[in-house]
XYZ file of C-alpha atoms in Angstrom:
767
model
C -29.409 -0.358 41.221
C -31.153 0.844 44.385
C -33.444 3.189 42.487
C -34.185 0.417 40.007
C -35.263 -1.913 42.811
C -37.385 0.825 44.408
C -39.149 1.369 41.116
C -39.887 -2.351 40.757
C -41.205 -2.541 44.338
C -43.473 0.429 43.687
C -44.850 -1.388 40.660
C -45.596 -4.506 42.664
C -46.944 -2.738 45.726
C -49.095 -0.113 44.040
C -52.324 -1.969 44.824
C -55.133 -2.823 42.479
C -55.559 0.779 41.312
C -51.857 1.108 40.504
C -51.781 -2.214 38.727
C -54.861 -1.237 36.722
C -53.141 1.987 35.662
C -49.983 0.081 34.720
C -52.017 -2.355 32.634
C -53.874 0.546 31.027
C -50.582 2.220 30.111
C -49.220 -1.001 28.630
C -52.345 -1.726 26.594
C -52.486 1.832 25.325
C -48.834 1.816 24.307
C -49.326 -1.595 22.701
C -52.132 -0.330 20.522
C -50.130 2.738 19.563
C -47.044 0.712 18.658
C -49.172 -1.662 16.548
C -50.485 1.311 14.562
C -46.969 2.741 14.273
C -45.624 -0.567 12.940
C -48.441 -0.726 10.386
C -47.628 2.747 9.053
C -43.871 2.129 8.974
C -44.288 -1.167 7.106
C -46.305 0.287 4.210
C -43.178 1.471 2.288
C -41.638 -2.001 2.699
C -44.750 -3.629 1.205
C -44.693 -1.267 -1.772
C -40.930 -1.815 -2.235
C -41.432 -5.609 -2.233
C -44.047 -5.227 -4.979
C -41.706 -3.156 -7.111
C -38.669 -5.409 -6.577
C -40.497 -8.513 -7.785
C -41.921 -6.616 -10.757
C -38.393 -5.513 -11.680
C -36.971 -9.037 -11.315
C -39.323 -10.498 -13.932
C -39.173 -7.636 -16.472
C -38.077 -9.029 -19.898
C -35.107 -7.201 -21.415
C -34.720 -7.086 -25.213
C -31.471 -7.630 -27.020
C -29.820 -4.267 -27.605
C -27.631 -3.330 -30.504
C -28.311 -1.956 -33.934
C -26.481 -4.792 -35.727
C -28.466 -7.566 -34.049
C -31.032 -9.103 -36.384
C -33.821 -11.395 -35.248
C -33.043 -15.036 -36.065
C -34.814 -18.373 -35.745
C -32.663 -19.317 -32.722
C -33.722 -16.300 -30.672
C -36.284 -16.414 -27.904
C -38.693 -13.595 -28.688
C -41.296 -12.012 -26.454
C -44.291 -9.730 -26.719
C -45.952 -8.037 -23.725
C -49.595 -7.053 -23.660
C -51.293 -5.298 -20.745
C -55.052 -4.765 -20.741
C -57.379 -3.396 -18.070
C -59.523 -5.934 -16.284
C -61.891 -3.610 -14.504
C -59.548 -1.310 -12.574
C -56.821 -3.975 -12.397
C -54.097 -4.582 -15.003
C -54.055 -7.936 -16.796
C -50.553 -8.701 -18.133
C -49.738 -11.355 -20.727
C -46.204 -12.183 -21.878
C -46.083 -14.127 -25.151
C -42.888 -16.175 -25.554
C -41.518 -18.127 -28.477
C -38.782 -20.420 -27.219
C -37.293 -22.606 -29.944
C -35.069 -25.558 -29.126
C -31.570 -24.362 -28.335
C -32.720 -20.812 -27.582
C -32.016 -18.717 -24.526
C -32.411 -20.546 -21.201
C -33.051 -17.410 -19.151
C -36.306 -17.593 -17.217
C -38.140 -15.224 -14.887
C -38.523 -15.979 -11.167
C -41.543 -17.994 -10.111
C -41.491 -20.591 -12.925
C -39.312 -23.633 -13.511
C -39.194 -23.432 -17.316
C -40.416 -21.245 -20.167
C -43.747 -22.371 -21.648
C -43.625 -24.252 -24.933
C -45.922 -23.505 -27.852
C -49.496 -24.092 -26.706
C -48.648 -23.981 -22.981
C -49.839 -21.272 -20.594
C -48.540 -20.488 -17.095
C -50.910 -18.364 -15.014
C -50.965 -16.748 -11.588
C -53.188 -18.341 -8.905
C -55.624 -15.431 -9.037
C -55.889 -15.717 -12.823
C -56.605 -19.428 -12.511
C -59.501 -18.616 -10.178
C -60.730 -15.895 -12.535
C -60.684 -18.315 -15.455
C -62.912 -20.674 -13.493
C -65.336 -17.826 -12.759
C -65.147 -16.200 -16.225
C -64.667 -18.889 -18.899
C -64.890 -16.257 -21.654
C -61.521 -14.921 -20.522
C -59.852 -18.038 -21.919
C -59.909 -16.449 -25.364
C -57.139 -14.112 -24.194
C -54.969 -17.108 -23.277
C -54.611 -19.290 -26.369
C -53.322 -22.638 -25.245
C -53.590 -25.085 -22.345
C -52.906 -24.067 -18.756
C -50.074 -26.310 -17.581
C -48.680 -24.582 -14.508
C -48.880 -21.825 -11.916
C -46.526 -18.915 -11.305
C -44.946 -18.887 -7.835
C -44.943 -15.959 -5.379
C -41.391 -14.966 -6.428
C -42.700 -13.979 -9.863
C -45.769 -12.002 -8.754
C -46.210 -8.642 -7.094
C -49.086 -9.945 -4.981
C -51.592 -12.780 -4.567
C -54.261 -10.904 -6.552
C -52.192 -10.177 -9.678
C -53.449 -11.284 -13.092
C -50.324 -12.446 -14.929
C -49.630 -15.117 -17.547
C -46.783 -16.477 -19.674
C -48.061 -17.820 -23.004
C -45.973 -20.070 -25.235
C -46.323 -19.526 -28.997
C -44.527 -20.650 -32.099
C -42.339 -18.188 -33.999
C -44.859 -17.706 -36.795
C -47.675 -16.880 -34.347
C -46.026 -13.706 -33.049
C -46.151 -10.439 -35.055
C -43.009 -8.673 -36.309
C -43.207 -6.303 -33.325
C -42.030 -9.154 -31.036
C -38.431 -8.575 -29.907
C -35.541 -10.940 -29.167
C -35.128 -11.697 -25.473
C -31.810 -11.074 -23.743
C -32.709 -11.826 -20.106
C -35.196 -11.186 -17.337
C -34.651 -8.594 -14.668
C -34.283 -4.831 -14.448
C -32.861 -2.346 -11.990
C -36.285 -0.779 -11.420
C -39.927 -1.685 -11.877
C -41.493 -0.738 -15.232
C -44.442 0.809 -13.406
C -44.080 1.473 -9.658
C -46.987 0.561 -7.410
C -47.105 4.203 -6.307
C -44.933 6.761 -8.063
C -42.588 8.970 -6.074
C -44.689 12.153 -6.133
C -47.852 10.327 -5.076
C -45.886 8.452 -2.419
C -44.754 11.764 -0.914
C -48.389 12.903 -0.703
C -49.337 9.562 0.829
C -46.598 9.800 3.458
C -47.679 13.310 4.365
C -51.353 12.333 4.621
C -50.602 9.242 6.712
C -48.331 11.309 8.934
C -51.176 13.732 9.638
C -53.758 10.964 9.940
C -51.844 8.522 12.109
C -48.498 9.786 13.379
C -49.725 13.091 14.864
C -52.620 11.489 16.798
C -50.300 8.613 17.678
C -47.745 10.933 19.283
C -50.534 12.510 21.339
C -51.915 9.099 22.256
C -48.548 7.778 23.439
C -48.045 10.968 25.434
C -51.453 10.440 27.046
C -50.559 6.856 27.917
C -47.278 7.983 29.437
C -49.084 10.543 31.630
C -51.703 8.190 33.048
C -52.130 8.560 36.819
C -49.762 11.515 36.626
C -51.118 13.117 39.814
C -50.897 9.962 41.928
C -47.406 9.155 40.684
C -46.263 12.724 41.289
C -47.455 12.558 44.923
C -45.671 9.218 45.379
C -42.439 10.604 43.896
C -42.691 13.694 46.087
C -42.969 11.445 49.139
C -39.794 9.605 48.111
C -38.031 12.925 47.667
C -39.077 14.057 51.154
C -37.765 10.792 52.550
C -34.286 11.709 51.329
C -34.044 10.354 47.814
C -31.991 12.570 45.499
C -33.405 14.412 42.492
C -31.685 12.049 40.060
C -32.849 9.040 42.036
C -36.420 10.295 41.984
C -36.277 10.733 38.223
C -34.832 7.239 37.843
C -37.610 5.689 39.908
C -40.177 7.402 37.709
C -38.319 6.235 34.588
C -38.415 2.621 35.772
C -42.200 2.617 36.046
C -42.831 4.606 32.865
C -40.320 2.831 30.667
C -41.352 -0.592 31.967
C -44.980 0.022 31.020
C -44.004 1.484 27.642
C -41.567 -1.339 26.879
C -44.134 -3.995 27.777
C -46.666 -2.189 25.597
C -44.173 -1.950 22.726
C -43.503 -5.700 22.847
C -47.226 -6.361 22.987
C -47.886 -3.986 20.072
C -45.236 -5.585 17.869
C -46.707 -9.016 18.594
C -50.243 -7.820 17.816
C -49.125 -6.291 14.530
C -47.214 -9.427 13.539
C -50.339 -11.510 14.112
C -52.560 -8.980 12.337
C -50.201 -8.949 9.341
C -50.499 -12.724 8.931
C -54.292 -12.438 8.959
C -54.689 -9.267 6.869
C -52.301 -10.538 4.192
C -54.892 -13.200 3.375
C -57.535 -10.500 2.774
C -55.528 -7.440 1.731
C -56.848 -4.016 0.828
C -58.729 -3.009 -2.325
C -56.067 -2.801 -5.032
C -53.247 -3.894 -2.726
C -52.532 -7.399 -1.521
C -49.250 -8.652 -0.173
C -47.572 -11.830 0.963
C -47.066 -12.180 4.758
C -43.233 -11.871 4.574
C -43.617 -8.482 2.844
C -45.445 -6.993 5.822
C -43.337 -8.453 8.607
C -41.522 -5.709 10.553
C -37.899 -5.251 9.619
C -35.048 -4.651 12.022
C -35.349 -0.901 11.547
C -39.083 -0.931 12.257
C -38.538 -3.057 15.363
C -35.837 -0.693 16.573
C -38.066 2.348 16.077
C -41.044 0.720 17.803
C -39.082 -0.701 20.741
C -36.980 2.424 21.310
C -39.185 5.328 20.258
C -42.153 4.405 22.434
C -40.184 4.011 25.711
C -38.144 7.066 24.785
C -41.253 9.177 24.262
C -42.766 7.855 27.496
C -39.595 8.766 29.410
C -39.490 12.241 27.885
C -43.151 12.986 28.618
C -43.097 11.576 32.139
C -39.886 13.348 33.058
C -41.531 16.806 33.152
C -44.041 15.918 35.857
C -41.466 13.866 37.758
C -38.987 16.730 37.746
C -41.576 19.038 39.254
C -42.221 16.507 42.036
C -38.480 16.139 42.631
C -37.783 19.876 42.785
C -40.953 21.015 44.657
C -42.091 18.000 46.674
C -43.951 19.994 49.356
C -46.096 21.811 46.830
C -46.950 18.560 45.081
C -47.857 16.777 48.343
C -50.014 19.662 49.532
C -51.844 19.797 46.179
C -51.002 23.403 45.445
C -52.514 25.117 42.482
C -50.645 24.137 39.285
C -49.043 26.767 37.145
C -51.141 28.299 34.368
C -50.524 26.846 30.903
C -47.867 28.567 28.845
C -48.945 30.549 25.819
C -45.793 29.990 23.796
C -47.425 27.099 21.950
C -49.821 29.535 20.297
C -46.884 30.951 18.374
C -46.882 27.809 16.198
C -50.496 28.378 15.251
C -49.949 31.842 13.793
C -47.412 30.991 11.031
C -49.311 27.808 10.180
C -52.600 29.652 9.724
C -50.762 32.406 7.874
C -49.482 29.981 5.242
C -52.735 28.129 4.597
C -54.866 31.288 4.754
C -52.498 32.961 2.296
C -52.959 30.183 -0.237
C -56.727 30.258 0.290
C -56.743 34.014 -0.351
C -54.738 33.553 -3.558
C -57.159 30.849 -4.663
C -60.150 33.102 -3.980
C -58.522 35.833 -6.093
C -58.098 33.388 -8.981
C -54.294 33.197 -8.805
C -52.740 29.938 -10.003
C -50.295 28.752 -7.337
C -49.921 25.152 -8.503
C -46.609 25.785 -10.283
C -44.773 27.340 -7.361
C -41.657 25.364 -6.326
C -42.182 26.270 -2.666
C -45.587 24.590 -2.473
C -44.106 21.195 -1.678
C -42.486 22.716 1.410
C -44.786 25.539 2.536
C -48.071 23.636 2.485
C -46.841 20.621 4.531
C -45.058 22.910 6.979
C -48.151 25.106 7.307
C -50.392 22.099 7.876
C -48.092 20.567 10.499
C -47.599 23.876 12.323
C -51.342 24.432 12.371
C -52.003 20.968 13.815
C -49.312 21.296 16.480
C -50.391 24.836 17.327
C -54.007 23.715 17.575
C -53.055 21.224 20.292
C -50.736 23.554 22.199
C -53.133 26.500 22.049
C -56.050 24.512 23.399
C -54.939 24.712 27.062
C -54.514 28.516 27.333
C -57.626 29.137 25.243
C -59.687 26.839 27.457
C -58.336 28.399 30.659
C -59.116 31.912 29.405
C -62.634 30.994 28.317
C -63.312 29.091 31.558
C -62.198 32.085 33.609
C -64.623 34.363 31.734
C -67.537 31.945 32.030
C -66.898 31.147 35.698
C -67.197 34.806 36.609
C -70.653 35.137 35.078
C -72.048 31.634 35.643
C -75.350 31.423 37.557
C -75.511 27.625 37.464
C -73.719 25.491 40.054
C -72.693 22.703 37.614
C -71.364 25.286 35.137
C -69.445 27.125 37.872
C -67.882 23.899 39.171
C -66.831 22.842 35.685
C -65.400 26.225 34.717
C -63.421 26.604 37.958
C -61.883 23.156 37.452
C -60.985 23.985 33.822
C -59.544 27.317 34.941
C -57.349 25.757 37.621
C -56.370 22.559 35.788
C -57.090 22.792 32.022
C -54.685 19.985 31.175
C -56.835 17.420 32.974
C -59.587 17.633 30.358
C -57.267 18.274 27.435
C -55.791 14.794 27.708
C -59.286 13.471 27.034
C -60.137 15.619 24.024
C -56.831 16.173 22.201
C -56.979 12.910 20.247
C -60.502 13.649 18.983
C -59.539 17.192 17.972
C -56.598 15.961 15.915
C -58.807 13.274 14.388
C -61.223 15.864 12.967
C -58.369 18.043 11.727
C -56.555 15.177 9.990
C -59.830 13.753 8.639
C -60.587 17.030 6.863
C -57.141 17.029 5.244
C -57.492 13.386 4.160
C -60.843 14.230 2.659
C -59.114 16.795 0.435
C -56.711 14.136 -0.843
C -59.636 11.830 -1.616
C -61.492 14.641 -3.404
C -58.516 15.267 -5.667
C -58.079 11.550 -6.414
C -61.795 11.124 -7.121
C -61.690 14.050 -9.535
C -58.734 12.538 -11.368
C -60.263 9.064 -11.663
C -63.845 10.091 -12.421
C -64.869 9.292 -16.026
C -65.933 12.437 -17.838
C -67.135 10.998 -21.158
C -70.295 8.898 -21.693
C -68.510 6.839 -24.375
C -65.336 4.782 -24.424
C -63.108 4.393 -27.480
C -60.768 1.520 -28.305
C -57.853 1.852 -30.713
C -56.119 -1.163 -32.311
C -53.317 -1.201 -34.912
C -55.039 -1.695 -38.269
C -52.138 -3.670 -39.740
C -52.297 -6.301 -36.950
C -55.899 -7.223 -37.782
C -57.249 -9.333 -40.595
C -60.529 -8.679 -42.384
C -62.199 -11.478 -40.467
C -61.009 -10.135 -37.116
C -62.279 -6.648 -37.887
C -65.655 -8.066 -38.935
C -65.986 -10.053 -35.716
C -64.905 -7.081 -33.605
C -67.815 -5.051 -34.947
C -70.141 -7.728 -33.559
C -68.679 -7.786 -30.028
C -71.268 -7.148 -27.350
C -71.299 -3.493 -26.340
C -69.565 -2.165 -29.482
C -71.910 0.229 -31.253
C -69.791 1.959 -33.885
C -66.490 1.805 -35.771
C -64.156 4.106 -37.674
C -60.604 4.322 -38.965
C -57.921 6.945 -38.339
C -54.797 7.329 -40.489
C -52.100 9.899 -41.228
C -51.044 11.151 -44.643
C -47.836 9.752 -46.131
C -44.951 11.348 -47.988
C -41.827 9.524 -49.149
C -38.767 10.527 -47.126
C -40.918 12.431 -44.656
C -39.273 14.262 -41.764
C -40.580 15.900 -38.619
C -41.224 19.122 -40.564
C -43.194 17.485 -43.393
C -46.832 18.688 -43.397
C -49.184 15.926 -42.339
C -52.901 15.656 -41.813
C -55.015 13.125 -39.961
C -57.996 11.574 -41.704
C -60.878 9.574 -40.269
C -62.661 7.077 -42.499
C -66.299 7.108 -41.417
C -69.765 8.027 -42.635
C -71.961 10.708 -41.064
C -73.622 8.278 -38.674
C -70.304 7.009 -37.400
C -69.002 10.566 -37.092
C -72.046 11.516 -34.999
C -71.472 8.501 -32.714
C -67.823 9.377 -32.041
C -68.389 13.109 -31.438
C -70.089 14.886 -28.552
C -72.903 16.258 -30.730
C -74.200 15.366 -34.243
C -72.447 17.661 -36.758
C -74.634 19.896 -38.866
C -74.220 19.837 -42.608
C -72.553 16.423 -42.904
C -73.124 14.852 -46.340
C -72.489 11.149 -46.963
C -70.208 10.298 -49.860
C -68.301 13.611 -49.785
C -64.819 14.403 -48.480
C -65.124 17.189 -45.903
C -62.623 19.279 -43.972
C -63.062 19.041 -40.179
C -62.589 21.816 -37.642
C -63.037 21.743 -33.890
C -63.613 24.894 -31.846
C -61.969 23.240 -28.819
C -58.752 22.504 -30.734
C -56.158 24.835 -32.180
C -56.234 25.094 -35.967
C -53.745 22.825 -37.738
C -51.531 25.045 -39.887
C -50.525 22.066 -42.053
C -54.127 21.461 -43.137
C -54.430 24.019 -45.936
C -57.540 24.035 -48.140
C -56.779 23.167 -51.754
C -53.617 21.206 -50.979
C -53.479 17.511 -51.931
C -52.314 14.919 -49.391
C -51.459 11.288 -50.284
C -52.480 8.309 -48.140
C -50.798 4.923 -48.470
C -53.144 2.026 -49.224
C -52.391 -1.678 -49.315
C -53.738 -4.016 -51.989
C -54.299 -7.670 -51.060
C -55.512 -9.579 -54.118
C -54.997 -12.767 -56.055
C -52.111 -11.202 -57.975
C -50.167 -10.443 -54.810
C -49.814 -7.632 -52.358
C -48.784 -4.088 -53.173
C -49.198 -0.467 -52.164
C -50.796 2.492 -53.905
C -51.341 6.144 -53.091
C -54.803 7.544 -52.526
C -54.768 11.329 -52.990
C -57.167 13.602 -51.147
C -57.595 17.310 -51.854
C -58.635 19.242 -48.789
C -61.862 21.132 -49.595
C -62.408 24.741 -48.600
C -65.793 24.112 -47.078
C -65.420 23.001 -43.460
C -67.549 20.833 -41.198
C -67.564 21.920 -37.561
C -67.476 19.095 -35.015
C -66.944 18.868 -31.282
C -64.851 15.841 -30.366
C -64.928 14.267 -26.936
C -61.914 14.522 -24.677
C -60.055 12.266 -24.883
C -60.784 10.855 -28.323
C -58.955 9.712 -31.429
C -61.182 12.159 -33.350
C -59.660 15.127 -31.499
C -57.426 16.918 -34.005
C -58.776 15.119 -37.088
C -58.459 17.240 -40.253
C -60.479 15.500 -42.936
C -63.405 13.062 -43.163
C -63.186 10.375 -45.862
C -66.335 8.301 -46.550
C -65.630 4.530 -46.695
C -67.379 4.334 -50.072
C -64.676 6.498 -51.708
C -61.839 4.093 -50.910
C -60.880 2.043 -54.013
C -62.284 -1.471 -54.060
C -59.903 -4.103 -52.719
C -57.625 -1.531 -51.072
C -57.159 -0.815 -47.388
C -55.021 1.609 -45.422
C -51.474 0.335 -44.959
C -51.299 1.773 -41.437
C -53.583 3.478 -38.988
C -55.825 2.763 -36.059
C -59.002 0.733 -36.095
C -61.431 2.559 -33.779
C -64.382 1.076 -31.914
C -66.880 2.736 -29.606
C -68.940 1.552 -26.638
C -70.564 2.939 -23.523
C -68.242 4.019 -20.699
C -69.989 1.992 -17.996
C -67.497 -0.350 -16.272
C -69.424 -3.519 -17.151
C -69.654 -2.588 -20.829
C -65.961 -1.696 -20.997
C -65.029 -4.981 -19.336
C -67.222 -6.984 -21.749
C -65.864 -5.154 -24.787
C -62.219 -5.613 -23.744
C -62.770 -9.323 -23.122
C -64.441 -9.770 -26.510
C -61.801 -7.818 -28.433
C -58.953 -9.612 -26.669
C -60.469 -13.017 -27.431
C -60.619 -12.183 -31.169
C -57.060 -10.819 -31.380
C -55.058 -12.037 -28.344
C -51.727 -10.560 -29.481
C -53.087 -7.216 -30.697
C -52.397 -4.145 -28.596
C -55.741 -2.790 -27.407
C -55.690 0.799 -26.183
C -58.650 1.987 -24.160
C -58.424 5.676 -25.143
C -58.096 7.905 -22.107
C -57.825 5.008 -19.640
C -54.449 4.741 -17.927
C -54.706 1.448 -16.124
C -51.502 2.065 -14.141
C -52.864 5.383 -12.864
C -56.194 3.806 -11.969
C -54.379 1.072 -10.085
C -52.271 3.630 -8.213
C -55.364 5.637 -7.307
C -57.023 2.488 -5.967
C -53.940 1.702 -3.856
C -53.700 5.251 -2.494
C -57.404 5.314 -1.643
C -57.091 2.010 0.178
C -54.083 3.178 2.185
C -55.772 6.463 3.062
C -58.886 4.589 4.158
C -56.712 2.318 6.310
C -55.006 5.415 7.745
C -58.367 6.969 8.587
C -59.428 3.768 10.347
C -56.172 3.727 12.328
C -56.574 7.414 13.159
C -60.143 6.810 14.312
C -59.030 3.902 16.471
C -56.220 5.993 17.981
C -58.526 8.941 18.661
C -61.187 6.784 20.295
C -58.576 4.870 22.285
C -56.994 8.100 23.508
C -60.394 9.329 24.661
C -61.274 6.035 26.346
C -57.932 5.660 28.115
C -57.885 9.274 29.274
C -61.507 9.180 30.411
C -60.909 5.985 32.418
C -57.768 7.372 34.036
C -59.442 10.693 34.759
C -62.378 8.944 36.419
C -59.944 7.068 38.684
C -58.057 10.264 39.572
C -61.246 12.176 40.391
C -62.618 9.650 42.841
C -61.213 11.636 45.752
C -62.798 14.893 44.591
C -66.082 13.169 43.852
C -66.086 11.651 47.340
C -65.515 15.115 48.794
C -68.413 16.552 46.792
C -70.664 13.700 47.916
C -69.671 14.295 51.542
C -70.568 17.964 51.154
C -74.034 16.989 49.905
C -73.737 17.600 46.155
C -76.383 15.743 44.203
C -75.198 13.114 41.682
C -76.971 14.958 38.869
C -75.044 18.132 39.661
C -71.739 16.267 39.716
C -72.519 14.489 36.442
C -73.505 17.751 34.758
C -70.329 19.478 35.951
C -68.211 16.583 34.724
C -69.931 16.633 31.343
C -69.539 20.390 30.906
C -65.909 20.229 31.989
C -65.141 17.865 29.092
C -67.445 19.444 26.516
C -66.019 22.971 26.809
C -62.432 22.187 25.665
C -63.758 19.601 23.230
C -66.143 22.079 21.614
C -63.434 24.741 21.390
C -60.960 22.260 19.947
C -63.404 20.727 17.458
C -64.491 24.133 16.207
C -60.866 25.133 15.722
C -60.098 21.792 14.072
C -63.077 22.128 11.741
C -62.140 25.645 10.618
C -58.397 25.096 10.346
C -58.921 21.675 8.738
C -61.094 23.173 6.027
C -58.502 25.867 5.395
C -55.715 23.262 5.221
C -57.777 21.125 2.840
C -58.490 24.103 0.564
C -54.832 25.149 0.502
C -53.884 21.590 -0.513
C -56.489 21.523 -3.290
C -55.482 24.974 -4.538
C -51.801 24.079 -4.792
C -52.549 20.624 -6.236
C -53.299 22.000 -9.687
C -56.765 20.421 -9.968
C -59.973 22.164 -10.946
C -61.601 21.542 -7.540
C -60.464 24.129 -4.999
C -63.344 24.275 -2.511
C -64.835 21.039 -1.227
C -68.362 21.978 -0.250
C -69.691 18.425 -0.419
C -67.527 17.178 2.423
C -68.498 19.886 4.944
C -71.878 18.386 6.015
C -70.217 15.046 6.703
C -67.578 16.659 8.904
C -70.200 18.691 10.776
C -72.261 15.566 11.423
C -69.157 13.721 12.639
C -68.262 16.637 14.913
C -71.732 16.716 16.474
C -71.603 12.945 16.907
C -68.242 13.192 18.671
C -69.673 15.801 21.058
C -72.665 13.614 21.908
C -70.550 10.500 22.426
C -68.046 12.422 24.554
C -70.868 13.859 26.671
C -72.227 10.392 27.410
C -68.818 8.810 27.985
C -67.568 11.549 30.314
C -70.268 11.072 32.956
C -68.544 10.053 36.191
C -69.483 6.933 38.111
C -70.808 8.761 41.140
C -72.490 7.064 44.056
C -73.629 8.058 47.507
C -71.229 5.720 49.315
C -68.176 7.580 50.641
C -64.935 5.621 50.937
C -62.529 6.918 53.582
C -59.451 6.432 51.411
C -60.847 8.865 48.851
C -61.521 11.742 51.252
C -59.049 14.602 51.040
C -57.995 15.761 54.539
C -56.255 18.995 53.504
């Protein structure tokens, strides 16, 4: 209890300078804890999204013997892309006396002609009236937050009569599933995201909290040494130091949690691109609170204990200001295996070896990246001391000599200022590699966009109107051959019903030798030859007859010609792998394919795709529209990951800048005594400012150069093992170089000391 009271009295009687340092420590820890809480809450936000999506998932009636009856509630789910966001519609037919199960967020199932929409969809309908064609009926209610993954989701329940739903609609058993049908971020991508956020935020955060815990380390060490000389025991001295350090860290942790809680309430109203959440989803849980309120004071105690132990064991040396021990070189041992791993993968990539399938990649690459980052920080002190010693021996300039001697004697003083910025550049390069890979995955590679709809779900009038939708410029039909009692080993071929003009529109280049009105065998040099498509063999196709005498089916036989027409289909495309071209004029009058896909083509620009999807959905609301090659769930995940990485980069930038600002302010306060001594000796302010600037720029330049080189190697090793086609990111290097130069210039301006000619007696060293 005595040591506790001594620590509290030291806090109160430390004067304005001590109180300013205590406030600086608390504010710095508060900012760090707020960033830590934000990173730790991201998995909870994603889990809340997935849990609500699972709770509303309709479950069909299982069982082979169950037959659909008039008393069943049937459902049909349609999901279409609305830009890069999924638009989900659940069609429900709920007859009187049917199932009473309902999803969360609504009070009752919609009746025929009623539509329940999410709040965001209601706003979109007001902005885009043409979207109402996808929602046949009258909007009568709004879905509550319990039934939505987020405030920005486009979701609707549409009531229909039994005869208005196609045969593909299934009987409904209940709502709710053990897992989400499509997770917000799948497990493999979530692992990459955690790793990237750990490098972007958690590594700089650990350094930042360590910096905050070591503020005014020299002054506190001298005060602790004085207590030790007055008779306080070693344990008592350590406890006094713990009181001050832990008190500042605990106050900062409470402040940081409060700041994050307030920021969550505000940011939840805005959200991130592709990811919005309700405020309760982002509120810190008990586990997050425990980590924030215990980890930060624990780290502060651990970091501050080293300097306090030195003051307790060697108080005379600390009071006399003896030369500190040289930095240990053991930390450089972490840098060697880390660089060995990432350089090894880069060498294999340069030799053309494919390392994406190795099972050890998921372990070796993260370990190599983390070891390189930690080794980069630990190796900075001995490298700076060695370089300063060499430069000080040959320096002819007084400012350079002063700066190098100070870095040689006390390299850790400047390293506290620059470590956060060094880690920021290193982590930024790695995050850039993740963004490069995501951009390569999501970038459209084809100038055209295809749409495939089930032919049997469309009437003649619907197909005619779809050809006239704005943006649609061509049409075709794809169907497979038919054989009674066919099995998986039965030879099949795929035919496209189109003329030469339509074939040229759907392929990458106009085919040479195409003749209208003639059946032609198709081959593609980019596709493997179909062994089932043998010239001279006859393949039957099932056609449907809809006439005044009733409906029926007939076989249309096609003999595969020997002459072939070479085409080059786009990737992806429904024309890829087509075996035969059938002109529309050769189909018998009044007959249509019994099954197949109705294909439409438009430009791949986002606005055109959005207009075409809206027009097609308005004509056939219950038809399943497939945008060929567009995986809306993957696009949504990529948008979410990009947003979270961007948020992580912003947090990392804030942490790096805050670490520099806090360390620079504390260092300026600690150096007032030395600056007063230099002023008393007659040193000009310009000389002192130049020495101070050089003293900061030397370790910063060494660290940034190492971070730039090792960061590029880490990024390349990640891209090489990722399995993508991009292995070397040359486009991102100029941006990183510009950022590095900007950091050097800003650090040079911010590190100038506040020197003045007035000499204060309390700052003069009387050694």
